[in-house]
PDB file of C-alpha atoms in Angstrom:
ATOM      1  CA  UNK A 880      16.999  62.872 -11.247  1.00 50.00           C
ATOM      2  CA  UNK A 881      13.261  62.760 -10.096  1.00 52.00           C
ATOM      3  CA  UNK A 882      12.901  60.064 -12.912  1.00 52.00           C
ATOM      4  CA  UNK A 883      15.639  57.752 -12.190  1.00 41.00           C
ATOM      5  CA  UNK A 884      14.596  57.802  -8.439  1.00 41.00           C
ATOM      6  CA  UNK A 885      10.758  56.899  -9.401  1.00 44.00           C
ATOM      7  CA  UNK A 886      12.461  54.209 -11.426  1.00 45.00           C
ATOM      8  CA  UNK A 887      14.934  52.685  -8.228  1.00 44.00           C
ATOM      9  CA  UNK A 888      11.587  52.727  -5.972  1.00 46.00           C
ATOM     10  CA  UNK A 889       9.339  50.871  -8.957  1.00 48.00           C
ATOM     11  CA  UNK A 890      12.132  48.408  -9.651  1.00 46.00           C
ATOM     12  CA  UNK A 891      12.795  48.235  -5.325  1.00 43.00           C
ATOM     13  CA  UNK A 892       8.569  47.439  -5.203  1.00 48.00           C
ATOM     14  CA  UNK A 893       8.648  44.713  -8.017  1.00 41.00           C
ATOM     15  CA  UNK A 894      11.411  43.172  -6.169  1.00 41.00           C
ATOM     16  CA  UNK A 895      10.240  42.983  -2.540  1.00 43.00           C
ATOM     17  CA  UNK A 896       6.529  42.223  -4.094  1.00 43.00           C
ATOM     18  CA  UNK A 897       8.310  38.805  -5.981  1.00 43.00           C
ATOM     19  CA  UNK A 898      10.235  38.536  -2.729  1.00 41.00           C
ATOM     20  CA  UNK A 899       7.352  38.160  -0.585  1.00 41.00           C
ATOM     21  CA  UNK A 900       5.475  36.253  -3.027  1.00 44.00           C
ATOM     22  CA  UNK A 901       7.646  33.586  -3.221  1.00 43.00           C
ATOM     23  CA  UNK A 902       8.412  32.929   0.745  1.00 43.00           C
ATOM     24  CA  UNK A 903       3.858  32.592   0.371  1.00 47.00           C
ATOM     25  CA  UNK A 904       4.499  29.809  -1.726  1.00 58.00           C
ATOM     26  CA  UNK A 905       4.206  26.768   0.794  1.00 71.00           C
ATOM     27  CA  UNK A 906       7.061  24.119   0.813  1.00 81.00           C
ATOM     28  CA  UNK A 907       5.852  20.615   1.108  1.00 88.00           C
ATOM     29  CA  UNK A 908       8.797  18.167   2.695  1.00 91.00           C
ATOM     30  CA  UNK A 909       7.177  14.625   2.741  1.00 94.00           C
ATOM     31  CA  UNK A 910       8.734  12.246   4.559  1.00 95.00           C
ATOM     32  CA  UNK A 911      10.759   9.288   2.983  1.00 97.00           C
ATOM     33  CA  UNK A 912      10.397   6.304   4.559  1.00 97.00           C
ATOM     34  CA  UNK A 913      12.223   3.162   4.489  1.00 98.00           C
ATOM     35  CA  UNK A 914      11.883  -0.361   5.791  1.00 98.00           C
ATOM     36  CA  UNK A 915      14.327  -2.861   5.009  1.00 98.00           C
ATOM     37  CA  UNK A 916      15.772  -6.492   5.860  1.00 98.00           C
ATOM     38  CA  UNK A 917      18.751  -7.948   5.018  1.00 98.00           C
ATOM     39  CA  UNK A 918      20.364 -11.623   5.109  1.00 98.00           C
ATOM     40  CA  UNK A 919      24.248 -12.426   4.666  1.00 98.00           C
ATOM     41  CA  UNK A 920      27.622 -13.592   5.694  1.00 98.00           C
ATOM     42  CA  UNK A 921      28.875 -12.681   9.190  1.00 98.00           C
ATOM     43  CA  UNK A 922      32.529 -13.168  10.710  1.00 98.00           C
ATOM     44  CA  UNK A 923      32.814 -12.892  14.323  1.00 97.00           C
ATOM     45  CA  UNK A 924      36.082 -12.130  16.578  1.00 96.00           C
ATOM     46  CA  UNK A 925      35.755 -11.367  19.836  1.00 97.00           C
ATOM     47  CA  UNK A 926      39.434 -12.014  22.248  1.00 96.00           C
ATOM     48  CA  UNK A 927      37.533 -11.582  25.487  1.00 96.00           C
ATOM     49  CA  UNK A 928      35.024 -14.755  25.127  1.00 95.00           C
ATOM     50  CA  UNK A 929      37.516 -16.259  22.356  1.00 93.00           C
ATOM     51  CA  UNK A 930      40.607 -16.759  20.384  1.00 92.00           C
ATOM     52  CA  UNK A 931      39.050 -18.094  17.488  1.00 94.00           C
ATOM     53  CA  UNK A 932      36.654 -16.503  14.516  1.00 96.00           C
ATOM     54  CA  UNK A 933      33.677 -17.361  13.876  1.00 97.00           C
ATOM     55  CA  UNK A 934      31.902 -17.563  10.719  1.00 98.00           C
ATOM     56  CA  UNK A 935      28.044 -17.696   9.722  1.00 98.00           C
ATOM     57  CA  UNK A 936      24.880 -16.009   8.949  1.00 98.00           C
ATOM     58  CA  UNK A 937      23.568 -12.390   9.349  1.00 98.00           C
ATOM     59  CA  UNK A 938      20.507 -10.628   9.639  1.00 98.00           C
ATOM     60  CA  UNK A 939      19.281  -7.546  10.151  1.00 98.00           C
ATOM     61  CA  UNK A 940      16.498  -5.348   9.832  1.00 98.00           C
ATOM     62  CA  UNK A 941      16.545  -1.322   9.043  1.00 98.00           C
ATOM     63  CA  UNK A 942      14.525   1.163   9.255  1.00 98.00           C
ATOM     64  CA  UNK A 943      15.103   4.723   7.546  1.00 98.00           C
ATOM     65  CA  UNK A 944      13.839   8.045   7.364  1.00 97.00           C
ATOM     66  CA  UNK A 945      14.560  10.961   4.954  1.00 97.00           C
ATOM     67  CA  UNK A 946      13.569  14.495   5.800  1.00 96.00           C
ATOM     68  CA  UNK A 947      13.941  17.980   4.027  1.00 95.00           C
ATOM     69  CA  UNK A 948      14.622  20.463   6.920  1.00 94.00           C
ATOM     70  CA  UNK A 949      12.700  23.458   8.078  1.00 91.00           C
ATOM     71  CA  UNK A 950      14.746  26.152   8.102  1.00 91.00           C
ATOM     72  CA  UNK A 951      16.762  25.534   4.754  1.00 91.00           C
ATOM     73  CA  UNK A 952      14.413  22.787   3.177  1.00 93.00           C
ATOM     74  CA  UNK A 953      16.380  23.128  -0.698  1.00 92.00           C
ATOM     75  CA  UNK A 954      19.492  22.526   1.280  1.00 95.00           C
ATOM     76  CA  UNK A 955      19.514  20.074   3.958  1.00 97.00           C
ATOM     77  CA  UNK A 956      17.982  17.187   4.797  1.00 97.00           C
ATOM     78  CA  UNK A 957      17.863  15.363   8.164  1.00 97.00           C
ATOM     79  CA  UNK A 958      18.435  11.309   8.300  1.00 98.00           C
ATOM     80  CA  UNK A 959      17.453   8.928  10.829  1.00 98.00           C
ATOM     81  CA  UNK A 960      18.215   5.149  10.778  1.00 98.00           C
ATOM     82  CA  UNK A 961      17.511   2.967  13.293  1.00 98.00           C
ATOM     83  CA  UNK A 962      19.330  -0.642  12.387  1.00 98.00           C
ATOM     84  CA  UNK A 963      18.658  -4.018  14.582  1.00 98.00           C
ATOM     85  CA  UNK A 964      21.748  -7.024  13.552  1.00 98.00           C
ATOM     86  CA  UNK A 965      21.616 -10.610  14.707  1.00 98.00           C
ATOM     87  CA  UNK A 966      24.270 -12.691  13.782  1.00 98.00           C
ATOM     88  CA  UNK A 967      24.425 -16.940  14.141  1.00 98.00           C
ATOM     89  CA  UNK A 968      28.211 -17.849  14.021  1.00 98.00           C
ATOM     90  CA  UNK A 969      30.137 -21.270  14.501  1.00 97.00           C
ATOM     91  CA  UNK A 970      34.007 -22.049  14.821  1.00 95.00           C
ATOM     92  CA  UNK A 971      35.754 -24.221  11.928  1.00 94.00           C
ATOM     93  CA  UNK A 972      35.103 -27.479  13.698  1.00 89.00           C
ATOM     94  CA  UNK A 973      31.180 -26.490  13.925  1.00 91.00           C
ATOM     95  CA  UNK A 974      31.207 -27.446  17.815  1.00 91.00           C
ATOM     96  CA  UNK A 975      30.484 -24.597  19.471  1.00 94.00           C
ATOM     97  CA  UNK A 976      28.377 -21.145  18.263  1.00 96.00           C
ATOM     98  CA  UNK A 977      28.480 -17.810  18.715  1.00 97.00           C
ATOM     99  CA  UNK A 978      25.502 -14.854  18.705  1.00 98.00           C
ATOM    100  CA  UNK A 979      25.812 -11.510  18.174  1.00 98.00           C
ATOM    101  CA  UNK A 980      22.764  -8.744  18.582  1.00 98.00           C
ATOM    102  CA  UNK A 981      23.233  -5.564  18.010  1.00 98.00           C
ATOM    103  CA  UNK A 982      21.028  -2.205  17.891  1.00 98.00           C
ATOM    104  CA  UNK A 983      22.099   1.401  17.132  1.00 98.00           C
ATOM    105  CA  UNK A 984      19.928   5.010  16.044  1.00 98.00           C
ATOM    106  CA  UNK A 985      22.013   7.186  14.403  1.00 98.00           C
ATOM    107  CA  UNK A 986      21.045  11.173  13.289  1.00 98.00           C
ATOM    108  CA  UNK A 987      22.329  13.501  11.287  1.00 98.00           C
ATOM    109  CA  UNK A 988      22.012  16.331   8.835  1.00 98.00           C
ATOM    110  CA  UNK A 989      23.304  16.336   5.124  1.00 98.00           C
ATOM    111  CA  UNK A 990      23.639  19.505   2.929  1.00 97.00           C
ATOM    112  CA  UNK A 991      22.779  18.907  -0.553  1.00 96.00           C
ATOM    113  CA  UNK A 992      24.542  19.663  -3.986  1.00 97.00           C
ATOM    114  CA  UNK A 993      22.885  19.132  -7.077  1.00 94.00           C
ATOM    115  CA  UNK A 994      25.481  18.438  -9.112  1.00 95.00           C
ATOM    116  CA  UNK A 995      23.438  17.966 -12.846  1.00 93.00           C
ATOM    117  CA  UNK A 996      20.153  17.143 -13.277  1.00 91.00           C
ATOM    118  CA  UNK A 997      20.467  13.173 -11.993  1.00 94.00           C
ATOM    119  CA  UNK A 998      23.023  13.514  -9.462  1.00 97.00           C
ATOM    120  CA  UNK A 999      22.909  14.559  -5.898  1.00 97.00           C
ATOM    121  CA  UNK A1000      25.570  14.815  -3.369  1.00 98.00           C
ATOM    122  CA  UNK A1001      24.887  15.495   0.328  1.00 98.00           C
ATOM    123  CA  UNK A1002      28.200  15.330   2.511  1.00 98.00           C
ATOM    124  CA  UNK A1003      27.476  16.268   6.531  1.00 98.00           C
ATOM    125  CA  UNK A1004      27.657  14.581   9.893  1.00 98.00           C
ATOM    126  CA  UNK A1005      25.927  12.282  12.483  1.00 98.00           C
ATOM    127  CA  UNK A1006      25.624  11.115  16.226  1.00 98.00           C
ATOM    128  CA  UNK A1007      25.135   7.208  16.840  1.00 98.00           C
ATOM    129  CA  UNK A1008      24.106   5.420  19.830  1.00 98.00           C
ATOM    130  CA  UNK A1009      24.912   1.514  19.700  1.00 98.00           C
ATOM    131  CA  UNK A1010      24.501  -1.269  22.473  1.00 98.00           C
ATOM    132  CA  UNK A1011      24.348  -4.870  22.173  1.00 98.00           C
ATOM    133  CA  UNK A1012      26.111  -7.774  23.168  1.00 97.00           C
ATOM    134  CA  UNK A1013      27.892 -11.117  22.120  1.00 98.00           C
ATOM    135  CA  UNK A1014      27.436 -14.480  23.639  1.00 97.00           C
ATOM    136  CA  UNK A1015      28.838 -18.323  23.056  1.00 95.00           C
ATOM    137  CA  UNK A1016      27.650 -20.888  25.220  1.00 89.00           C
ATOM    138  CA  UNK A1017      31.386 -22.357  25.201  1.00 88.00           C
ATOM    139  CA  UNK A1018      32.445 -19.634  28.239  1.00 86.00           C
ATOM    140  CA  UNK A1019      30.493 -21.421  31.065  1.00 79.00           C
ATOM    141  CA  UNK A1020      32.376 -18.511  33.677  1.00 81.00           C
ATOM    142  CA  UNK A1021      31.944 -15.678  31.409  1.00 86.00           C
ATOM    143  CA  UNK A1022      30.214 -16.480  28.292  1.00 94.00           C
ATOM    144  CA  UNK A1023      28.773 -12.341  27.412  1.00 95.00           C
ATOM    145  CA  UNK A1024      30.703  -9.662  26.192  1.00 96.00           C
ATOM    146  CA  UNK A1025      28.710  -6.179  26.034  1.00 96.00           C
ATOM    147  CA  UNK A1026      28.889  -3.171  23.693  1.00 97.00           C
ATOM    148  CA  UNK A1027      28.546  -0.204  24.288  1.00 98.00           C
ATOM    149  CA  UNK A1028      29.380   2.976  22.295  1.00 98.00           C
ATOM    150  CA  UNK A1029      28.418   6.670  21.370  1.00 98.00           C
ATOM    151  CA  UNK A1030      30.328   8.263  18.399  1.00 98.00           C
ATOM    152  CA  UNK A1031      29.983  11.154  15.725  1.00 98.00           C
ATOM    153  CA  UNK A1032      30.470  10.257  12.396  1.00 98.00           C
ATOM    154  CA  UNK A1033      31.137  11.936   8.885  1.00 98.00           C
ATOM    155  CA  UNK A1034      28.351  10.461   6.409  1.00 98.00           C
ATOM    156  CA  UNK A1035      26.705  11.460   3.427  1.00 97.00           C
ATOM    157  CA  UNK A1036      24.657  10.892   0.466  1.00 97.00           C
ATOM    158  CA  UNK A1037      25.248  10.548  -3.487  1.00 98.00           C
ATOM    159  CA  UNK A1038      21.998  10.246  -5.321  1.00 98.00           C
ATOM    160  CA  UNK A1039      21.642   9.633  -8.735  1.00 97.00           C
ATOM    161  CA  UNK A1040      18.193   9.467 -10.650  1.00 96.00           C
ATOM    162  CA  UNK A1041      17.203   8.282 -13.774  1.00 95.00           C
ATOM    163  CA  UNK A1042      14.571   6.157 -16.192  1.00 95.00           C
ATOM    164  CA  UNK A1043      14.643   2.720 -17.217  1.00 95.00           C
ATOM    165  CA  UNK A1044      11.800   3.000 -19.700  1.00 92.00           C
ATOM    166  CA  UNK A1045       8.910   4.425 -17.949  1.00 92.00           C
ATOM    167  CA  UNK A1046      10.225   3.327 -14.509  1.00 95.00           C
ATOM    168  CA  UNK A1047      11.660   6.077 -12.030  1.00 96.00           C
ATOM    169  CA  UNK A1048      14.562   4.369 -10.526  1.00 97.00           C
ATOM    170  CA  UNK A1049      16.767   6.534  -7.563  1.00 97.00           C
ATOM    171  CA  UNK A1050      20.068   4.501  -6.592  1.00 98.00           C
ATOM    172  CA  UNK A1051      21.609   6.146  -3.469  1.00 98.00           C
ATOM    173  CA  UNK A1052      24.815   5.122  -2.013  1.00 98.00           C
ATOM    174  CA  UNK A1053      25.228   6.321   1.975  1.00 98.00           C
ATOM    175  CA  UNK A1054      28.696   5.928   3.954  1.00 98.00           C
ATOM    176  CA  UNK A1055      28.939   6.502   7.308  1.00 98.00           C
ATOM    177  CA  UNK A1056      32.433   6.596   9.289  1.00 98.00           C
ATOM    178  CA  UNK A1057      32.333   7.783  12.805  1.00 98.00           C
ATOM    179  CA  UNK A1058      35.500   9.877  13.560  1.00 97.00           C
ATOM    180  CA  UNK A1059      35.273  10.151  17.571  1.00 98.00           C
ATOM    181  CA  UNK A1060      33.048   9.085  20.525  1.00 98.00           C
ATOM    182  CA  UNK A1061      33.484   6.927  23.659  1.00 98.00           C
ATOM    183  CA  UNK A1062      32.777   3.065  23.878  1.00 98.00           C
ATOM    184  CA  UNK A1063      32.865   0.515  26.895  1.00 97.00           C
ATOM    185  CA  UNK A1064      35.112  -2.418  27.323  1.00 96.00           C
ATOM    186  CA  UNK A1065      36.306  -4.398  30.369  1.00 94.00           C
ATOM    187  CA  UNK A1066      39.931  -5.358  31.225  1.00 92.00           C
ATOM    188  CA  UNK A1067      41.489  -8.526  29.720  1.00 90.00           C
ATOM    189  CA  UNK A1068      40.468 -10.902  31.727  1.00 87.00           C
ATOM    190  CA  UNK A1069      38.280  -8.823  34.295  1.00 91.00           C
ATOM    191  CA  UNK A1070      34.937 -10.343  34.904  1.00 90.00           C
ATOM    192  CA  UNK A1071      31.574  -8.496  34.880  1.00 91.00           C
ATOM    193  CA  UNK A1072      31.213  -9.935  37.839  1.00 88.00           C
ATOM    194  CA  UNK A1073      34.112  -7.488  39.500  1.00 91.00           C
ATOM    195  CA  UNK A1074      32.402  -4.794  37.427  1.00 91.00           C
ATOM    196  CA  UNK A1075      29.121  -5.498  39.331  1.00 89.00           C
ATOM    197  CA  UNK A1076      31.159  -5.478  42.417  1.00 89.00           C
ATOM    198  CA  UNK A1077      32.253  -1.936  42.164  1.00 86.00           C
ATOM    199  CA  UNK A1078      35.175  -2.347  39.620  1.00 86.00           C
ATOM    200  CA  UNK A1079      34.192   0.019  37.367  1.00 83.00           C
ATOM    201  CA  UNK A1080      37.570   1.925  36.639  1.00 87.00           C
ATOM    202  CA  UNK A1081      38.465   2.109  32.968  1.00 88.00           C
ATOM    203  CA  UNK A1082      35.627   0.946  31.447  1.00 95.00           C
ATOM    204  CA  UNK A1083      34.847   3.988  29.127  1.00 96.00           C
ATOM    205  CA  UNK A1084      37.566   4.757  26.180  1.00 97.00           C
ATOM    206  CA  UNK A1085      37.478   7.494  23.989  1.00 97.00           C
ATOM    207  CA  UNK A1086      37.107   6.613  20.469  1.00 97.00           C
ATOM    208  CA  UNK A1087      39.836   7.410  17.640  1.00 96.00           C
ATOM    209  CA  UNK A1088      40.723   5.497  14.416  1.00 96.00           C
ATOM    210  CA  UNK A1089      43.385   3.683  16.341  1.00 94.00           C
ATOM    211  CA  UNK A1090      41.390   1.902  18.567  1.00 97.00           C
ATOM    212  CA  UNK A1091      37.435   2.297  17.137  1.00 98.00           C
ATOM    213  CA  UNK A1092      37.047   1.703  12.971  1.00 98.00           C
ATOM    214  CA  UNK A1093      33.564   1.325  11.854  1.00 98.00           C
ATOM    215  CA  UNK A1094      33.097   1.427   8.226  1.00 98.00           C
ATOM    216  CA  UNK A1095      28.976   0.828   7.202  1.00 98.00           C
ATOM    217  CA  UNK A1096      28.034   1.192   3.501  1.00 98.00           C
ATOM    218  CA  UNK A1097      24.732   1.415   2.192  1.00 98.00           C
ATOM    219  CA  UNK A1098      23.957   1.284  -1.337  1.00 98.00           C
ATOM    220  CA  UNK A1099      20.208   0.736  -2.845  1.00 98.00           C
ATOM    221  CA  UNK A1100      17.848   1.107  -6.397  1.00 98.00           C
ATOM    222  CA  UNK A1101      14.450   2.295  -5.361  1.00 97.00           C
ATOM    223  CA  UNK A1102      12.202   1.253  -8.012  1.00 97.00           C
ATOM    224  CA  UNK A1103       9.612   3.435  -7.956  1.00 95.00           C
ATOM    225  CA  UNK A1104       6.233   1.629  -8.818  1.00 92.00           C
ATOM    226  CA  UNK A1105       3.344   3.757  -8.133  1.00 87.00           C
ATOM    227  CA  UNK A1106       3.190   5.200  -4.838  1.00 88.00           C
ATOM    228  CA  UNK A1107       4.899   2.171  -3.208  1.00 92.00           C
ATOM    229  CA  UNK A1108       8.369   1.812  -3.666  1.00 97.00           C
ATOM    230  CA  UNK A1109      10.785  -1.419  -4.164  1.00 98.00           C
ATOM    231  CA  UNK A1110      14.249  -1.009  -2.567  1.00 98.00           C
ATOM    232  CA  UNK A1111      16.935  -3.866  -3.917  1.00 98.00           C
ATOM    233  CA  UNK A1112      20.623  -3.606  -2.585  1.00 98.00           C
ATOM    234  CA  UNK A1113      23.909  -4.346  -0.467  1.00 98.00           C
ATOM    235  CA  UNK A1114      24.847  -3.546   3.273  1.00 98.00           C
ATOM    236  CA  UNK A1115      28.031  -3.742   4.361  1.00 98.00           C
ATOM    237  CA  UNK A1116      29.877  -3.377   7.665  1.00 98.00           C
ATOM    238  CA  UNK A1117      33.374  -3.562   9.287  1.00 98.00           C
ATOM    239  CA  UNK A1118      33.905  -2.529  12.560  1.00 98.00           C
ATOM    240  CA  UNK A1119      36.886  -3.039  14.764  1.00 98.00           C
ATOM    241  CA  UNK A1120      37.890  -2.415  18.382  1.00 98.00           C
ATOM    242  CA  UNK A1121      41.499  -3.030  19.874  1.00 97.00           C
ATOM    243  CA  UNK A1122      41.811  -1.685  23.844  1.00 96.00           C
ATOM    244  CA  UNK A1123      43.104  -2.978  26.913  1.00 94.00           C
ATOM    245  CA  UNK A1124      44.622  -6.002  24.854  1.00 94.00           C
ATOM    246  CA  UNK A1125      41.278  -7.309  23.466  1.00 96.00           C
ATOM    247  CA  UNK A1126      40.147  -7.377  19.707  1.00 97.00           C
ATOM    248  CA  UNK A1127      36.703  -7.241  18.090  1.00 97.00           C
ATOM    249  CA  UNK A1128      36.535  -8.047  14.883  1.00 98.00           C
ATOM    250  CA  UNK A1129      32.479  -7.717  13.036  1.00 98.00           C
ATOM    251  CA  UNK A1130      32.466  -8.061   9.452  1.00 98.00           C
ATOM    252  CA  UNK A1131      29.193  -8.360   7.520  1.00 98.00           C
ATOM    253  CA  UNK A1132      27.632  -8.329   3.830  1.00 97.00           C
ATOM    254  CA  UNK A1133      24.186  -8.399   3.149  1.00 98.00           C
ATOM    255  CA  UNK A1134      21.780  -8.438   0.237  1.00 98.00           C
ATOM    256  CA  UNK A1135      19.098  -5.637   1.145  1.00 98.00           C
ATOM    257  CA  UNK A1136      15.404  -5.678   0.083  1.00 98.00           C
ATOM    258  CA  UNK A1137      12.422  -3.529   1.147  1.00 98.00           C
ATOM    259  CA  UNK A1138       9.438  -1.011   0.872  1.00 97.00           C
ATOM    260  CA  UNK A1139       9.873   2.813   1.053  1.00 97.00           C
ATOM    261  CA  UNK A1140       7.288   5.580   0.153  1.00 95.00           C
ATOM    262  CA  UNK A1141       7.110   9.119   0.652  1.00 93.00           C
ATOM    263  CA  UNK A1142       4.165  10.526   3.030  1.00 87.00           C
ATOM    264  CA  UNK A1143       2.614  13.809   3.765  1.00 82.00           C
ATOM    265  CA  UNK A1144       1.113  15.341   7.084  1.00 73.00           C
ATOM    266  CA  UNK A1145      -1.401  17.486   6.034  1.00 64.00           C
ATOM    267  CA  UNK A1146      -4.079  19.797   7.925  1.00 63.00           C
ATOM    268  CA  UNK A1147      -6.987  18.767   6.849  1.00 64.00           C
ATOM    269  CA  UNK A1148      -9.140  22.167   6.645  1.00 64.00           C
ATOM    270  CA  UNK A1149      -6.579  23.696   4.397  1.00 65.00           C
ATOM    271  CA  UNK A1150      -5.404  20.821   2.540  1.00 64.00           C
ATOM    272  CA  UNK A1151      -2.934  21.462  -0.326  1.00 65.00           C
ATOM    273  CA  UNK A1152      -1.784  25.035  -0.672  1.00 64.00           C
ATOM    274  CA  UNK A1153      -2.259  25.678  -4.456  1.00 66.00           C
ATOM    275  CA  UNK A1154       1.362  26.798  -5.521  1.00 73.00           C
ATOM    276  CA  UNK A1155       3.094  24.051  -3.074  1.00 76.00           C
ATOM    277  CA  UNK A1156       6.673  23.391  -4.087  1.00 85.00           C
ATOM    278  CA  UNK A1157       7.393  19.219  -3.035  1.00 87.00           C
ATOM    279  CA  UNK A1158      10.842  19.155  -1.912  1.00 91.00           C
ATOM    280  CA  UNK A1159      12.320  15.546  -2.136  1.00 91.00           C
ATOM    281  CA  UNK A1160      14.661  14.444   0.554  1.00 92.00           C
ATOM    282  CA  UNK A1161      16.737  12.311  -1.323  1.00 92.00           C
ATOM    283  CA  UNK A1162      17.378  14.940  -4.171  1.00 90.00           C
TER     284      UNK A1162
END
């Protein structure tokens, strides 16, 4: 009995001793970095300044940032994307424009599933924040109509990466489909005018499928050439709005190209801890 007891408390020691070894060894969690700009079709619709679409030219310009977590760095990983859209639209008869700018930050957290040894898939959630506004010259009384919006979203991730040759390549698809919130819109027909006046009843609406669809797609190849990295892709948005009898309609496709690179803050009197485990955001 002695024996077997000598043996639990050996086998206990070996086990706390690996234990405590391995929370020693330091996790490194560089930051991904992305910076991207895109340029594609645009169709505009927008019942408050006008009954007709318009059609023309988008652009946009991205910026993203891929982080393992703290507190569960194997598991999750945090995302922030901060995404500035400009759109230059005309009417069929090509006498009269309409502009659209648009800027939104968005958050979230993803937990990650490695499925095999190429493929990654990180379902979780995120918060956006979105203003902007669309304006036609054609409305000399009320030519401006704003947007406003705050919404939480189901997203995720699916990462799969592989070789062409010698060549790392990581292709990484990201959805993001906000599933409640609250946005702004006027009346049909109210002026902001009357809104600046102290009209400001009904403005906010909460945000459901019914009324608020915003469907954004993300899919890139990061081609992974040295320490600086080339990002190649498609961007893709529809979003819809239907309250208080007025439609918006904002449909986009984009080709996507850009830089991205990973980066580490590091204190400079220790520097590199010698049994550092990198943990990669992206998978």
């Amino acid at each position: 009995m002695r024996r077997l007891l000598l043996m639990i408390a050996a086998a206990l020691t070996v086990l706390t001793a690996a234990a405590s070894d391995e929370a020693e060894v330091a996790a490194l969690r560089p930051v991904h970095s992305a910076y991207l700009v895109e340029i594609g079709a645009s169709r505009l619709a927008d019942t408050y300044l006008s009954p007709v679409p318009y059609s023309g030219t988008h652009f946009g310009f991205t910026y993203q940032r891929y982080q393992a977590m703290k507190f569960s760095p194997d598991r999750w990983t945090m995302s922030l994307t901060v995404r500035l859209g400009l759109d230059k639209t005309d009417n069929h008869a090509r006498n009269s424009s309409m502009w659209d700018l648009a800027l939104s930050a968005d958050w979230g957290m993803m937990r990650r599933y490695a499925v095999n040894r190429w493929l990654t898939l990180a379902p979780g959630a995120s918060t956006t924040v979105s203003g902007g506004a669309i304006y036609t010259a054609a409305n000399s009384n009320n030519p401006v109509s704003a947007k406003a919006s705050w919404t939480v979203n189901f997203t995720g991730m699916a990462t799969a990466r592989f070789h062409i040759r010698r060549l790392p390549v990581t292709v990484t698809y990201r959805p993001t489909l906000p599933a409640a919130g609250v946005f702004f819109s006027p009346d049909y027909g109210e002026l902001y005018y009357e809104i600046y006046l102290g009209n400001s009843s009904g403005l906010a609406h909460a945000a459901w499928w019914g009324n608020y669809f915003l469907l954004d797609n993300l899919l890139t190849a990061q081609l992974e050439f040295g320490s600086t990295y080339l990002n190649v892709g498609y961007h893709g948005s529809i979003f819809s709005t239907r309250v208080n009898h007025l439609t918006t309609n904002i449909f986009t496709h984009s080709f996507v190209i850009g830089i991205a690179g990973e980066w580490l803050t590091l204190n400079p009197r220790k520097g590199i801890p010698d049994r550092a485990r990198v943990i990669h955001a992206l998978y």
